[in-house]
Structures are given as structure tokens and as C-alpha cells.
PDB file of C-alpha atoms in Angstrom:
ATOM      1  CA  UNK A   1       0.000   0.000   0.000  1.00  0.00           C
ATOM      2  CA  UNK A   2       2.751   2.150   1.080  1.00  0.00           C
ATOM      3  CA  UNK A   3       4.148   2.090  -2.238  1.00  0.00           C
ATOM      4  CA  UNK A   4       0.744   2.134  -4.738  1.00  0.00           C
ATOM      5  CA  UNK A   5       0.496   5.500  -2.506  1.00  0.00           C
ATOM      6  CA  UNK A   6       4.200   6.816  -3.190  1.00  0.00           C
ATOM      7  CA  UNK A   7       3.641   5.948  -7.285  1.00  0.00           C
ATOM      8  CA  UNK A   8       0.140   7.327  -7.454  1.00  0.00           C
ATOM      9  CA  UNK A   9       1.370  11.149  -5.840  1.00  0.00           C
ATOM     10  CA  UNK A  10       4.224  11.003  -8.032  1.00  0.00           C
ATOM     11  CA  UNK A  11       3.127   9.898 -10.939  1.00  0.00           C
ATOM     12  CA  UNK A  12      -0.261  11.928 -11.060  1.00  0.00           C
ATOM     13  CA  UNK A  13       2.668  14.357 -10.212  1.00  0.00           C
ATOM     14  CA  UNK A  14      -0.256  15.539  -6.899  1.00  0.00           C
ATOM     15  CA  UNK A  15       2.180  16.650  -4.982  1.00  0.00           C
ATOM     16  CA  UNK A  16       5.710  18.532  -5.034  1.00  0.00           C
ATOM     17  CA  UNK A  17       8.624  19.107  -2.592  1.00  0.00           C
ATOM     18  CA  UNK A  18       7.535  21.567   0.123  1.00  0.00           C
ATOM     19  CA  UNK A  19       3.733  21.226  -0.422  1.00  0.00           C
ATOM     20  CA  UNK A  20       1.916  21.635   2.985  1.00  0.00           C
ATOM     21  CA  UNK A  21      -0.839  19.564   2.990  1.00  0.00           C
ATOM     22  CA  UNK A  22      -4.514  19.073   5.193  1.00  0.00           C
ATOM     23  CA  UNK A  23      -5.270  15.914   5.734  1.00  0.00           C
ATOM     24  CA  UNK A  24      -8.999  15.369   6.028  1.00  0.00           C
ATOM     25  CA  UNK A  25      -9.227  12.408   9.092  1.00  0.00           C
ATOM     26  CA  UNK A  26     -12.660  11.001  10.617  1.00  0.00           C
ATOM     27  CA  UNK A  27     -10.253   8.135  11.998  1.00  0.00           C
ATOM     28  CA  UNK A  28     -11.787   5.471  10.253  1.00  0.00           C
ATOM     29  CA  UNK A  29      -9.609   2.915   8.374  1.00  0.00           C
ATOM     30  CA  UNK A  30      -9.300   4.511   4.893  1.00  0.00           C
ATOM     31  CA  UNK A  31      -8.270   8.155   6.827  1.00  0.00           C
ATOM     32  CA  UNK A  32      -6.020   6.450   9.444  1.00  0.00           C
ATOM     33  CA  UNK A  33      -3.786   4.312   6.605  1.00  0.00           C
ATOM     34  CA  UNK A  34      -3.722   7.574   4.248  1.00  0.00           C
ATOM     35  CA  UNK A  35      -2.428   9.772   7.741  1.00  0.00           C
ATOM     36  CA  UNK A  36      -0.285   6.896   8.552  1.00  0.00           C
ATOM     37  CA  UNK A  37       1.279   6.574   4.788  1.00  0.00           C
ATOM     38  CA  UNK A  38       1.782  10.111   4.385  1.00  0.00           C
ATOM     39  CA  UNK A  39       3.597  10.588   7.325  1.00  0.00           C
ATOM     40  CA  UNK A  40       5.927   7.360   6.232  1.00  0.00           C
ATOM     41  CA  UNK A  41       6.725   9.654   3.169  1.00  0.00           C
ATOM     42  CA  UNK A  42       6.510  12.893   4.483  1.00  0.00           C
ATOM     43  CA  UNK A  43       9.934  13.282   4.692  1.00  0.00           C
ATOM     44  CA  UNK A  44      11.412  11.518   1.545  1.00  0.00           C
ATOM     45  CA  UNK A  45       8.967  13.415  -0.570  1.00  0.00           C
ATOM     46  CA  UNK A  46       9.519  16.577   1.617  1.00  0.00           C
ATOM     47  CA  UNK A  47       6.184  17.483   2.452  1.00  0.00           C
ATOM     48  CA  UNK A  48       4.391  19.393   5.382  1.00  0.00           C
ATOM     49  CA  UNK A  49       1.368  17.812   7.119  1.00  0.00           C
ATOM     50  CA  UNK A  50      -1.299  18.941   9.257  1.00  0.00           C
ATOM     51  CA  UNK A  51      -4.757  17.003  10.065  1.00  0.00           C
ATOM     52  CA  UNK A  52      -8.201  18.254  10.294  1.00  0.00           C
ATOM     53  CA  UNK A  53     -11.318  16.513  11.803  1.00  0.00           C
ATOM     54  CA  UNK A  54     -14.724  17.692  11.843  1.00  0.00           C
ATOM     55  CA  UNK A  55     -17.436  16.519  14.530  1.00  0.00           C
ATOM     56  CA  UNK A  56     -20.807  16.381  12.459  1.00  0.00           C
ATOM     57  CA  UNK A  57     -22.892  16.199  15.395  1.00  0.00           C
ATOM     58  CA  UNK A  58     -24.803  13.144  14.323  1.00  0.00           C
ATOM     59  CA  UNK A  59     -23.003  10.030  16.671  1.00  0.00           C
ATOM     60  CA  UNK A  60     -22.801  11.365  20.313  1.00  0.00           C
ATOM     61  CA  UNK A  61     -20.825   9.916  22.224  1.00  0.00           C
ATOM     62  CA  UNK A  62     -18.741   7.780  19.252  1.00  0.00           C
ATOM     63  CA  UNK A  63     -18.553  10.846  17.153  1.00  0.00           C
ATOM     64  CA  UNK A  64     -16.801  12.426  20.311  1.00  0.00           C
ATOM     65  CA  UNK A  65     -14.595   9.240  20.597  1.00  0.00           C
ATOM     66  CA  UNK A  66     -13.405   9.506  17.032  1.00  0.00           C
ATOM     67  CA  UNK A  67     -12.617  13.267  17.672  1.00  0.00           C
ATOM     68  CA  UNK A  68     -10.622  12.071  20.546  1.00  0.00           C
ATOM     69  CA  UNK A  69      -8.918   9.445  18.613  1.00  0.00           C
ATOM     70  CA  UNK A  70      -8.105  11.616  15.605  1.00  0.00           C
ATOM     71  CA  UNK A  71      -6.115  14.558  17.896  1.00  0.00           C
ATOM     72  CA  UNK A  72      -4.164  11.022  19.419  1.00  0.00           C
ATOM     73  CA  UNK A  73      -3.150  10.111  16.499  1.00  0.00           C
ATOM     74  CA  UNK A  74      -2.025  13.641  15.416  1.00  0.00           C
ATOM     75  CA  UNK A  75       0.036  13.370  18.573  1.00  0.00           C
ATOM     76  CA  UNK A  76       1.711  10.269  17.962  1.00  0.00           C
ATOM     77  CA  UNK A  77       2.911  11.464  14.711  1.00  0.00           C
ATOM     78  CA  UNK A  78       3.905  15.038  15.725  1.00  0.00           C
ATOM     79  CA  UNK A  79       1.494  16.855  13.659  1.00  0.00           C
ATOM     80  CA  UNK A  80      -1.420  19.849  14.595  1.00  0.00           C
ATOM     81  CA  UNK A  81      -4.956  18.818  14.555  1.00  0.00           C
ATOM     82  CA  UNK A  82      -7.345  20.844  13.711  1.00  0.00           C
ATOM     83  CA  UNK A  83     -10.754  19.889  15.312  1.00  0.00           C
ATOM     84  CA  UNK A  84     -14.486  21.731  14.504  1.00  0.00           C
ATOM     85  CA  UNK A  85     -17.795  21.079  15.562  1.00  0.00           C
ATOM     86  CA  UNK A  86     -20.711  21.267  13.163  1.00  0.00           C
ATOM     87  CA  UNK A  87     -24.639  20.872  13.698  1.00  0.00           C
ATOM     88  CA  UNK A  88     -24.802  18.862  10.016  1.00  0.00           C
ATOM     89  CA  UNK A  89     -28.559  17.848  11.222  1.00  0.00           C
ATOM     90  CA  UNK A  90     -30.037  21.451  11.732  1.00  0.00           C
ATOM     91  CA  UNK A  91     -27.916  22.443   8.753  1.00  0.00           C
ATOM     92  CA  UNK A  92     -29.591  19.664   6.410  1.00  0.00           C
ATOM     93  CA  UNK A  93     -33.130  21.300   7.750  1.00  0.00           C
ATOM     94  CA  UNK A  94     -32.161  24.396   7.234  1.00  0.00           C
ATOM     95  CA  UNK A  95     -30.852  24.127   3.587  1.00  0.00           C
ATOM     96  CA  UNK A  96     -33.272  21.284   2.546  1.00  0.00           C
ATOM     97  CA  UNK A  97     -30.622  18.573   2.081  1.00  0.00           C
ATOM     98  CA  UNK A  98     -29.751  15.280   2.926  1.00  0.00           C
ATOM     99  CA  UNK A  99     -28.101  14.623   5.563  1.00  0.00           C
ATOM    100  CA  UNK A 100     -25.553  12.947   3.722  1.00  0.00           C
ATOM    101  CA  UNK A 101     -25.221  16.238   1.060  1.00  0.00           C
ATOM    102  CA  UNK A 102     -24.974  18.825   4.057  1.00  0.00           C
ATOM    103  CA  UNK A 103     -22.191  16.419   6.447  1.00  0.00           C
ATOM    104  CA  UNK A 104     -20.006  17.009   2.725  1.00  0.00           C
ATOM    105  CA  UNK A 105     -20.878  20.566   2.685  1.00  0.00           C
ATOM    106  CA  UNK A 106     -20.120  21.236   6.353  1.00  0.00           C
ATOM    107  CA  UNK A 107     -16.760  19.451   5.879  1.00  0.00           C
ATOM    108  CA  UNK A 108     -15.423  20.851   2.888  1.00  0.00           C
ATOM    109  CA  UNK A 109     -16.013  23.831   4.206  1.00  0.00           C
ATOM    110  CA  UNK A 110     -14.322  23.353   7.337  1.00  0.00           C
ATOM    111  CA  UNK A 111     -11.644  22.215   5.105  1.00  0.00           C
ATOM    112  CA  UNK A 112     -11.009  25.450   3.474  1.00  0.00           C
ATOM    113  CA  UNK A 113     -11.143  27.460   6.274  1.00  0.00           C
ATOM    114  CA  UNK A 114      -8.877  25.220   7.532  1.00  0.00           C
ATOM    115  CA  UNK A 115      -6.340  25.306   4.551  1.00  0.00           C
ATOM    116  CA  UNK A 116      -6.311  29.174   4.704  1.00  0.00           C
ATOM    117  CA  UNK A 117      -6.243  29.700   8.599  1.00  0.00           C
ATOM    118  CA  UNK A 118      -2.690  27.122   8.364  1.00  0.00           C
ATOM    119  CA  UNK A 119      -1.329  28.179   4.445  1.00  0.00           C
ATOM    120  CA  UNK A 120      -2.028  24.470   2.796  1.00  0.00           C
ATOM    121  CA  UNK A 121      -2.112  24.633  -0.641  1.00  0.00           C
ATOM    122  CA  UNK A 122      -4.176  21.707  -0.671  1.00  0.00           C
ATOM    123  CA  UNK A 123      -6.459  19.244   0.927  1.00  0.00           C
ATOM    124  CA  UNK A 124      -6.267  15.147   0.583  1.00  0.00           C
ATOM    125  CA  UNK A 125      -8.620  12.616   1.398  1.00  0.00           C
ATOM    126  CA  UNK A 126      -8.892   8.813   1.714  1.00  0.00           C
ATOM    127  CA  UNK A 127     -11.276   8.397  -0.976  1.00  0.00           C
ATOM    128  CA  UNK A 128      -9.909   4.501  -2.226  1.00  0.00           C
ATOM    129  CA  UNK A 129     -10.507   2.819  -5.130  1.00  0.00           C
ATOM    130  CA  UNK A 130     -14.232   1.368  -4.019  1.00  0.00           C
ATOM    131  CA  UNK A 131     -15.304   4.992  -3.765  1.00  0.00           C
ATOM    132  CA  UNK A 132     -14.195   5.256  -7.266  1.00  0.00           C
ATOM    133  CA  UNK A 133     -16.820   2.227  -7.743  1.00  0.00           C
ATOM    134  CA  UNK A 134     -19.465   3.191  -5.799  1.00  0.00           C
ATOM    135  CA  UNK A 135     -19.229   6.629  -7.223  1.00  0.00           C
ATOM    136  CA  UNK A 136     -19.348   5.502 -10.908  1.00  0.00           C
ATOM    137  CA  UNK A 137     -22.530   3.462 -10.143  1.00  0.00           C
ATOM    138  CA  UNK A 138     -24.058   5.905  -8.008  1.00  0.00           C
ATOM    139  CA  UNK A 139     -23.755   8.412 -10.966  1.00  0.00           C
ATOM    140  CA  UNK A 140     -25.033   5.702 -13.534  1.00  0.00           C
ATOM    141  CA  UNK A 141     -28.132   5.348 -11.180  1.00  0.00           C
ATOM    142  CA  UNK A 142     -28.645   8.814 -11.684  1.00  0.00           C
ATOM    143  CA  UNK A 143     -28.781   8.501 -15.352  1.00  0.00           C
ATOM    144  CA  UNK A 144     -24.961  10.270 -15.970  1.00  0.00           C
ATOM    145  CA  UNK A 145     -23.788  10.322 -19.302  1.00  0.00           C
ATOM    146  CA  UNK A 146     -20.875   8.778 -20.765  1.00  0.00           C
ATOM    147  CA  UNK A 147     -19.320  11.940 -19.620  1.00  0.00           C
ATOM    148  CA  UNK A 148     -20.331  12.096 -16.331  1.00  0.00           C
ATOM    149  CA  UNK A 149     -19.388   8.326 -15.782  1.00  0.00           C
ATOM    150  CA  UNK A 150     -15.754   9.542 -14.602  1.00  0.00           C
ATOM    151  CA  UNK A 151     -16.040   8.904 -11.420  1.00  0.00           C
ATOM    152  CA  UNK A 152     -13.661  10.460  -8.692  1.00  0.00           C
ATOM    153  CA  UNK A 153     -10.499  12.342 -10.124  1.00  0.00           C
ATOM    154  CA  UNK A 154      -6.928  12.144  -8.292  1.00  0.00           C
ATOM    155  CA  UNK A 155      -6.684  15.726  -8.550  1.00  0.00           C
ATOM    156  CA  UNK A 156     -10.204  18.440  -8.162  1.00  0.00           C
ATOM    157  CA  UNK A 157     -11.177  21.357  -6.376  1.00  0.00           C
ATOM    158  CA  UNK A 158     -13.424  22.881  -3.579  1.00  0.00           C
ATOM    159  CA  UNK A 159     -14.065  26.665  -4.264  1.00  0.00           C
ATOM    160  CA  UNK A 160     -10.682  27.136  -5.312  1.00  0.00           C
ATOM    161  CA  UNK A 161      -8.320  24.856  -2.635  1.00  0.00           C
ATOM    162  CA  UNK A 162      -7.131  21.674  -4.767  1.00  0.00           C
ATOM    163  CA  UNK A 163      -8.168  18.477  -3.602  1.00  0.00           C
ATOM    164  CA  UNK A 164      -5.997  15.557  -3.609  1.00  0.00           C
ATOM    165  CA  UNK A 165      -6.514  11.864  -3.601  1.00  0.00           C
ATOM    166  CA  UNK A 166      -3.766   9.826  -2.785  1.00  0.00           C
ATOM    167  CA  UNK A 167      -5.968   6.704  -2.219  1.00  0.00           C
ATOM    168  CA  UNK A 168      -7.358   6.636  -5.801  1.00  0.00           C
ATOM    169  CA  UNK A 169      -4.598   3.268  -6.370  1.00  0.00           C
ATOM    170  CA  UNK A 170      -5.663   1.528  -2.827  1.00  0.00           C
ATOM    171  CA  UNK A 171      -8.602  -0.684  -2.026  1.00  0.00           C
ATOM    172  CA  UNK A 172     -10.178  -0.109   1.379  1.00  0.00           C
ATOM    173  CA  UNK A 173      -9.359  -3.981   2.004  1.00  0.00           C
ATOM    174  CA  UNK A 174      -5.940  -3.199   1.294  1.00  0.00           C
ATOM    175  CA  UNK A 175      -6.153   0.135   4.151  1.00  0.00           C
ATOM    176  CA  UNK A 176      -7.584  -2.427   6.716  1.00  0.00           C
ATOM    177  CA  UNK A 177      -4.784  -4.893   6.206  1.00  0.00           C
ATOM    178  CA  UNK A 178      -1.818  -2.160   6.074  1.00  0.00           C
ATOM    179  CA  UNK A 179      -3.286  -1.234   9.386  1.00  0.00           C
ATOM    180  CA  UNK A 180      -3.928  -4.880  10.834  1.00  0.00           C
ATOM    181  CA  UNK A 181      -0.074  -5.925   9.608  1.00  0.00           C
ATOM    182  CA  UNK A 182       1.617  -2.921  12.061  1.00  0.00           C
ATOM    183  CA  UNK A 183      -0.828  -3.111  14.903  1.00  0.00           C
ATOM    184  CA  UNK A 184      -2.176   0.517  13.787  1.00  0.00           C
ATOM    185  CA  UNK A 185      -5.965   1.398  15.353  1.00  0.00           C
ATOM    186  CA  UNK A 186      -8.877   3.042  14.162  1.00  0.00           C
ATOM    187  CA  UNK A 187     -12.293   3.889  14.089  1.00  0.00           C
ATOM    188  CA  UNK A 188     -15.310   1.760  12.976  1.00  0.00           C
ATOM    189  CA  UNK A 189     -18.312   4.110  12.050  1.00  0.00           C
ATOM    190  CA  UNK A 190     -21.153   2.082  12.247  1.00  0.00           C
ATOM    191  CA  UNK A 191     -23.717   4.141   9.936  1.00  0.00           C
ATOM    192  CA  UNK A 192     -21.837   3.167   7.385  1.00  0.00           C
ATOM    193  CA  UNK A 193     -23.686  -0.071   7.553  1.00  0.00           C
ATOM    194  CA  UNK A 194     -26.942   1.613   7.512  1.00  0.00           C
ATOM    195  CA  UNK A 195     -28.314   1.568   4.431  1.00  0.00           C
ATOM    196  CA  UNK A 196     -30.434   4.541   5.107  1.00  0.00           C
ATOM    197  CA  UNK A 197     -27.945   6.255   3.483  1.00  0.00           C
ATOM    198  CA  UNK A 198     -27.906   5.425  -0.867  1.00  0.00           C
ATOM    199  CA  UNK A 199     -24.148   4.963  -1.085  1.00  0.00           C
ATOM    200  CA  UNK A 200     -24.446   2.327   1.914  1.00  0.00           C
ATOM    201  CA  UNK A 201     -27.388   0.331  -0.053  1.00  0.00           C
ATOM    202  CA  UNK A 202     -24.437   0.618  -3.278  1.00  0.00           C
ATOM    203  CA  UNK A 203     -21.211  -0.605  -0.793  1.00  0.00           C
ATOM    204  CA  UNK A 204     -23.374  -3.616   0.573  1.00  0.00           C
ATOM    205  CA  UNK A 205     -25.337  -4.521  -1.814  1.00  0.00           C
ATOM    206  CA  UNK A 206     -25.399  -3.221  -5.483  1.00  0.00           C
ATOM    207  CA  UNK A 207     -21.334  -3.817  -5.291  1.00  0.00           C
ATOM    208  CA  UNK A 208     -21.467  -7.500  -4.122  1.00  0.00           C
ATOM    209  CA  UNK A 209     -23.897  -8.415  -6.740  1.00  0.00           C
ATOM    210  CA  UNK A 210     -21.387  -7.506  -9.407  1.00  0.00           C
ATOM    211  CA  UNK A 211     -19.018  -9.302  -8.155  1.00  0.00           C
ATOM    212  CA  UNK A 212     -21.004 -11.992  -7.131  1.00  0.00           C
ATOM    213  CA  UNK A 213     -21.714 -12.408 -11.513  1.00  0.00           C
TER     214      UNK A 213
END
């Protein structure tokens, strides 16, 4: 994993020497191995990290546990954590969204304030290769166009601060066992077995039918 990581930010040429990058950590598995990775390279490919986490006020007590776990892992690896709370629930009622549509929107945002308050020229997240999947599906559901079909680029934007995605190469099977092989925690999120949520209903069951035929 290590390495798919190392090839995929240099030869997408994502990142160069000196770039000060935000990592975007909830402190589940996919987060944790891409915080974990970076770090492993941060030196050799000269870069600058910092982590964010945002609380979206929909867990209690486990969403407090994961904020918890994400400034302990900034610890351990020497680097600032930045930490917001958001009320993603009154914001979805407010705006008319789903809840899923308005925790993105409340992040991202927090993201770019983030970015600026700390000078990052850019943001990554631990969006893996079944993201790509689900997201290409998702979209087809929707009745996308060959066009739209693309799925999730390693390189895009949010209202100006690039967006990175180092994961792009790396399965989320492949995150878990990194993790499992060095003894490295983190944090189950258990709504994203509910399949309340669309991309949940795609990740546990549209997905395994494919691959099931």
C-alpha cells in the first residue's frame, strides 16, 4: 500500500517538494492508513502535514470518541490537529438537504477554512478505489452520461483549494490490512452499515452483486 500511494502522488505528479498539505481524518480505516502513509513519506517526498477533523454532530458519544482518537493520532505522529464542531442535522433542515449532502458541505467547508487559517495549498482525502466504484454506479443510477461516468479524479477542487486523492490506487481492504499488519488502530463508524444512506445500499449490496456475476 505504502508504495501504490508513493507511485500514485508522483506519478499523477499531486504533490511537489515543500507542499503543505490538510489531511482530512474522521479516523476510520481509509483516513487512518492515508495519515499513517503520508507521514511514512513525508519526509522523503519533503512534504508538510497537518490534520483536520470535523465533529458532524450526528453520533454522540462515538462521534466524540473519534474526535478524541483523531487529535491522538495527530500526537503520535507530531502533527497539529485541527478539530471543529458542526450541527450537520439542523444544517440539512435548514438548507433542505440530505443529511448525507450537508455532512459534505459542512466538511469541505471546514476544510477550506482550515487550509487558509494554516497556508495548505491543498487538501487530501482517503477516498480509495471502491469509492471510485461506488461513485461511478451511483452516478449511472442517476442517469450520468458517458461523460459524467468519470467517477472520482486524483486531482479536483473545492471553491478554489485543490483536492488531492492519494488513495485513488488503494482498495479499502488493502487500508484495513496495512493497518492490521503494524498493529495501527482506528475507528469503525457504524452508519456506514446503515443503508439509510444510498451509497451504503451501493457498498453492501449493489457492489457484491457484481461481483457476485
Amino acid at each position: 500500500m505504502l508504495g501504490t500511494i508513493k507511485r500514485t502522488i508522483q506519478s499523477r505528479g499531486l504533490l511537489q517538494p515543500g507542499a503543505h498539505v490538510l489531511l482530512g481524518v474522521s479516523g476510520g480505516a481509509d483516513s487512518a492508513a492515508m495519515a499513517y502513509a503520508l507521514h511514512r513519506w513525508m519526509r522523503p517526498l519533503q512534504l508538510h502535514l497537518s490534520l483536520a477533523h470535523l465533529n458532524h454532530s450526528i453520533r454522540g458519544a462515538e462521534a466524540d470518541e473519534d474526535a478524541r482518537f483523531v487529535r491522538n493520532l495527530a500526537w503520535k505522529l507530531g502533527l497539529i490537529c485541527i478539530e471543529e464542531t458542526a450541527d450537520v442535522p439542523a444544517l440539512a433542515a435548514a438548507q433542505g438537504l440530505s443529511l448525507e449532502m450537508a455532512a459534505r458541505q459542512a466538511r469541505y467547508d471546514f476544510f477550506l477554512r482550515s487550509a487558509r487559517a494554516i497556508e495548505a495549498g491543498a487538501l487530501a482525502t482517503a477516498h480509495t478505489r471502491d469509492d471510485q466504484a461506488e461513485t461511478v454506479l451511483l452516478k449511472l443510477a442517476r442517469g450520468a452520461g458517458s461523460q459524467g461516468l468519470s467517477g472520482i479524479a486524483y486531482r479536483s477542487e473545492w471553491k478554489g483549494l485543490p483536492v488531492i486523492h492519494p488513495m485513488r490506487d488503494v482498495t479499502h481492504a488493502e487500508a484495513c490490512a496495512f493497518l492490521k499488519r503494524h498493529g495501527l488502530p482506528w475507528r469503525e463508524d457504524a452508519s456506514n452499515r446503515s443503508l439509510q444512506f444510498l451509497r451504503n445500499r451501493v457498498r453492501h449490496e449493489a457492489l457484491p452483486l457484481f461481483e457476485a456475476r
